[in-house]
Amino acid sequence: GRLFALGAPAPAEPVAPPVEVTALCSYDDPWLGPVERARWPGATTVAIRGYGRLGLLHAPYVYELLREHLLSPAGAPPRSWKSAAS
């Protein structure tokens, strides 16, 4: 299965396999800051600039990342994520 976390603080323990976890967070989120709090153990974390917590829900770039991930085979990170993660 797949789990998407949007601007959520990381848990203390990694999510058990076989769940693929993708954590999206914003460098501009005043509630979460610092962004390191959103780096989930064992997850693909994508930190994005220019959008706050609610802005991520409406950002075309974020939509395309999630769409690409949902359509990719399990275990294969989409190509565009290599430049999106920070």
mmCIF file with all atom_site columns, C-alpha atoms in Angstrom:
data_model
loop_
_atom_site.group_PDB
_atom_site.id
_atom_site.type_symbol
_atom_site.label_atom_id
_atom_site.label_alt_id
_atom_site.label_comp_id
_atom_site.label_asym_id
_atom_site.label_entity_id
_atom_site.label_seq_id
_atom_site.pdbx_PDB_ins_code
_atom_site.Cartn_x
_atom_site.Cartn_y
_atom_site.Cartn_z
_atom_site.occupancy
_atom_site.B_iso_or_equiv
_atom_site.pdbx_formal_charge
_atom_site.auth_seq_id
_atom_site.auth_comp_id
_atom_site.auth_asym_id
_atom_site.auth_atom_id
_atom_site.pdbx_PDB_model_num
ATOM 1  C CA . GLY A 1 1  ? 0.000  0.000  0.000   1.00 0.00 ? 1  GLY A CA 1
ATOM 2  C CA . ARG A 1 2  ? 0.903  3.667  -0.144  1.00 0.00 ? 2  ARG A CA 1
ATOM 3  C CA . LEU A 1 3  ? 0.624  6.368  2.481   1.00 0.00 ? 3  LEU A CA 1
ATOM 4  C CA . PHE A 1 4  ? 0.845  10.094 1.753   1.00 0.00 ? 4  PHE A CA 1
ATOM 5  C CA . ALA A 1 5  ? 1.593  12.497 4.585   1.00 0.00 ? 5  ALA A CA 1
ATOM 6  C CA . LEU A 1 6  ? 0.997  16.159 3.845   1.00 0.00 ? 6  LEU A CA 1
ATOM 7  C CA . GLY A 1 7  ? 2.655  18.562 6.262   1.00 0.00 ? 7  GLY A CA 1
ATOM 8  C CA . ALA A 1 8  ? 2.483  16.113 9.142   1.00 0.00 ? 8  ALA A CA 1
ATOM 9  C CA . PRO A 1 9  ? 5.070  15.715 11.889  1.00 0.00 ? 9  PRO A CA 1
ATOM 10 C CA . ALA A 1 10 ? 7.037  12.500 11.563  1.00 0.00 ? 10 ALA A CA 1
ATOM 11 C CA . PRO A 1 11 ? 6.273  9.566  13.837  1.00 0.00 ? 11 PRO A CA 1
ATOM 12 C CA . ALA A 1 12 ? 8.971  8.225  16.152  1.00 0.00 ? 12 ALA A CA 1
ATOM 13 C CA . GLU A 1 13 ? 9.032  4.848  14.375  1.00 0.00 ? 13 GLU A CA 1
ATOM 14 C CA . PRO A 1 14 ? 9.040  4.019  10.644  1.00 0.00 ? 14 PRO A CA 1
ATOM 15 C CA . VAL A 1 15 ? 5.838  2.702  9.094   1.00 0.00 ? 15 VAL A CA 1
ATOM 16 C CA . ALA A 1 16 ? 6.102  -1.061 8.683   1.00 0.00 ? 16 ALA A CA 1
ATOM 17 C CA . PRO A 1 17 ? 6.721  -2.481 5.194   1.00 0.00 ? 17 PRO A CA 1
ATOM 18 C CA . PRO A 1 18 ? 5.275  -3.115 2.656   1.00 0.00 ? 18 PRO A CA 1
ATOM 19 C CA . VAL A 1 19 ? 3.750  0.381  2.946   1.00 0.00 ? 19 VAL A CA 1
ATOM 20 C CA . GLU A 1 20 ? 5.476  3.007  0.787   1.00 0.00 ? 20 GLU A CA 1
ATOM 21 C CA . VAL A 1 21 ? 5.394  6.330  2.598   1.00 0.00 ? 21 VAL A CA 1
ATOM 22 C CA . THR A 1 22 ? 5.659  9.672  0.826   1.00 0.00 ? 22 THR A CA 1
ATOM 23 C CA . ALA A 1 23 ? 5.888  12.760 3.030   1.00 0.00 ? 23 ALA A CA 1
ATOM 24 C CA . LEU A 1 24 ? 5.251  16.147 1.442   1.00 0.00 ? 24 LEU A CA 1
ATOM 25 C CA . CYS A 1 25 ? 6.109  19.231 3.444   1.00 0.00 ? 25 CYS A CA 1
ATOM 26 C CA . SER A 1 26 ? 6.757  22.911 2.947   1.00 0.00 ? 26 SER A CA 1
ATOM 27 C CA . TYR A 1 27 ? 9.745  25.003 3.943   1.00 0.00 ? 27 TYR A CA 1
ATOM 28 C CA . ASP A 1 28 ? 7.187  27.802 4.379   1.00 0.00 ? 28 ASP A CA 1
ATOM 29 C CA . ASP A 1 29 ? 4.957  26.025 6.922   1.00 0.00 ? 29 ASP A CA 1
ATOM 30 C CA . PRO A 1 30 ? 4.995  28.125 10.110  1.00 0.00 ? 30 PRO A CA 1
ATOM 31 C CA . TRP A 1 31 ? 3.329  25.417 12.209  1.00 0.00 ? 31 TRP A CA 1
ATOM 32 C CA . LEU A 1 32 ? 5.637  22.543 11.315  1.00 0.00 ? 32 LEU A CA 1
ATOM 33 C CA . GLY A 1 33 ? 8.993  24.334 11.170  1.00 0.00 ? 33 GLY A CA 1
ATOM 34 C CA . PRO A 1 34 ? 11.719 23.330 11.096  1.00 0.00 ? 34 PRO A CA 1
ATOM 35 C CA . VAL A 1 35 ? 11.129 21.133 8.076   1.00 0.00 ? 35 VAL A CA 1
ATOM 36 C CA . GLU A 1 36 ? 13.231 18.343 9.590   1.00 0.00 ? 36 GLU A CA 1
ATOM 37 C CA . ARG A 1 37 ? 10.213 17.495 11.778  1.00 0.00 ? 37 ARG A CA 1
ATOM 38 C CA . ALA A 1 38 ? 8.428  16.300 8.612   1.00 0.00 ? 38 ALA A CA 1
ATOM 39 C CA . ARG A 1 39 ? 11.141 13.865 7.504   1.00 0.00 ? 39 ARG A CA 1
ATOM 40 C CA . TRP A 1 40 ? 9.494  10.496 8.125   1.00 0.00 ? 40 TRP A CA 1
ATOM 41 C CA . PRO A 1 41 ? 11.868 7.558  8.815   1.00 0.00 ? 41 PRO A CA 1
ATOM 42 C CA . GLY A 1 42 ? 12.139 5.305  5.772   1.00 0.00 ? 42 GLY A CA 1
ATOM 43 C CA . ALA A 1 43 ? 9.935  7.573  3.639   1.00 0.00 ? 43 ALA A CA 1
ATOM 44 C CA . THR A 1 44 ? 10.486 9.530  0.470   1.00 0.00 ? 44 THR A CA 1
ATOM 45 C CA . THR A 1 45 ? 10.328 13.115 1.721   1.00 0.00 ? 45 THR A CA 1
ATOM 46 C CA . VAL A 1 46 ? 9.690  15.972 -0.683  1.00 0.00 ? 46 VAL A CA 1
ATOM 47 C CA . ALA A 1 47 ? 10.201 19.435 0.815   1.00 0.00 ? 47 ALA A CA 1
ATOM 48 C CA . ILE A 1 48 ? 8.799  22.227 -1.338  1.00 0.00 ? 48 ILE A CA 1
ATOM 49 C CA . ARG A 1 49 ? 9.340  25.986 -1.212  1.00 0.00 ? 49 ARG A CA 1
ATOM 50 C CA . GLY A 1 50 ? 6.787  28.640 -2.014  1.00 0.00 ? 50 GLY A CA 1
ATOM 51 C CA . TYR A 1 51 ? 3.681  27.035 -0.545  1.00 0.00 ? 51 TYR A CA 1
ATOM 52 C CA . GLY A 1 52 ? 2.384  26.849 3.006   1.00 0.00 ? 52 GLY A CA 1
ATOM 53 C CA . ARG A 1 53 ? 0.521  23.882 4.458   1.00 0.00 ? 53 ARG A CA 1
ATOM 54 C CA . LEU A 1 54 ? -2.794 24.674 2.766   1.00 0.00 ? 54 LEU A CA 1
ATOM 55 C CA . GLY A 1 55 ? -1.106 25.902 -0.403  1.00 0.00 ? 55 GLY A CA 1
ATOM 56 C CA . LEU A 1 56 ? 0.286  22.412 -0.994  1.00 0.00 ? 56 LEU A CA 1
ATOM 57 C CA . LEU A 1 57 ? -3.275 21.203 -1.506  1.00 0.00 ? 57 LEU A CA 1
ATOM 58 C CA . HIS A 1 58 ? -3.737 23.572 -4.448  1.00 0.00 ? 58 HIS A CA 1
ATOM 59 C CA . ALA A 1 59 ? -0.255 23.609 -5.980  1.00 0.00 ? 59 ALA A CA 1
ATOM 60 C CA . PRO A 1 60 ? -0.206 22.184 -9.525  1.00 0.00 ? 60 PRO A CA 1
ATOM 61 C CA . TYR A 1 61 ? 3.381  21.011 -8.998  1.00 0.00 ? 61 TYR A CA 1
ATOM 62 C CA . VAL A 1 62 ? 2.370  18.961 -5.934  1.00 0.00 ? 62 VAL A CA 1
ATOM 63 C CA . TYR A 1 63 ? -0.613 17.509 -7.785  1.00 0.00 ? 63 TYR A CA 1
ATOM 64 C CA . GLU A 1 64 ? 1.654  16.366 -10.625 1.00 0.00 ? 64 GLU A CA 1
ATOM 65 C CA . LEU A 1 65 ? 4.127  14.781 -8.178  1.00 0.00 ? 65 LEU A CA 1
ATOM 66 C CA . LEU A 1 66 ? 1.375  12.819 -6.455  1.00 0.00 ? 66 LEU A CA 1
ATOM 67 C CA . ARG A 1 67 ? -0.216 11.816 -9.743  1.00 0.00 ? 67 ARG A CA 1
ATOM 68 C CA . GLU A 1 68 ? 3.111  10.607 -11.119 1.00 0.00 ? 68 GLU A CA 1
ATOM 69 C CA . HIS A 1 69 ? 3.768  8.632  -7.941  1.00 0.00 ? 69 HIS A CA 1
ATOM 70 C CA . LEU A 1 70 ? 0.348  6.977  -7.990  1.00 0.00 ? 70 LEU A CA 1
ATOM 71 C CA . LEU A 1 71 ? 0.872  5.887  -11.591 1.00 0.00 ? 71 LEU A CA 1
ATOM 72 C CA . SER A 1 72 ? 4.432  4.610  -11.054 1.00 0.00 ? 72 SER A CA 1
ATOM 73 C CA . PRO A 1 73 ? 5.169  0.956  -10.314 1.00 0.00 ? 73 PRO A CA 1
ATOM 74 C CA . ALA A 1 74 ? 5.597  0.092  -6.640  1.00 0.00 ? 74 ALA A CA 1
ATOM 75 C CA . GLY A 1 75 ? 9.109  0.738  -5.357  1.00 0.00 ? 75 GLY A CA 1
ATOM 76 C CA . ALA A 1 76 ? 10.105 2.987  -8.271  1.00 0.00 ? 76 ALA A CA 1
ATOM 77 C CA . PRO A 1 77 ? 10.308 6.692  -7.349  1.00 0.00 ? 77 PRO A CA 1
ATOM 78 C CA . PRO A 1 78 ? 9.167  8.915  -10.212 1.00 0.00 ? 78 PRO A CA 1
ATOM 79 C CA . ARG A 1 79 ? 11.882 10.673 -12.201 1.00 0.00 ? 79 ARG A CA 1
ATOM 80 C CA . SER A 1 80 ? 10.779 14.222 -11.393 1.00 0.00 ? 80 SER A CA 1
ATOM 81 C CA . TRP A 1 81 ? 11.261 13.649 -7.663  1.00 0.00 ? 81 TRP A CA 1
ATOM 82 C CA . LYS A 1 82 ? 15.023 13.696 -8.026  1.00 0.00 ? 82 LYS A CA 1
ATOM 83 C CA . SER A 1 83 ? 14.916 17.464 -8.476  1.00 0.00 ? 83 SER A CA 1
ATOM 84 C CA . ALA A 1 84 ? 11.954 18.113 -6.153  1.00 0.00 ? 84 ALA A CA 1
ATOM 85 C CA . ALA A 1 85 ? 13.360 16.761 -2.910  1.00 0.00 ? 85 ALA A CA 1
ATOM 86 C CA . SER A 1 86 ? 15.547 18.961 -0.787  1.00 0.00 ? 86 SER A CA 1
#
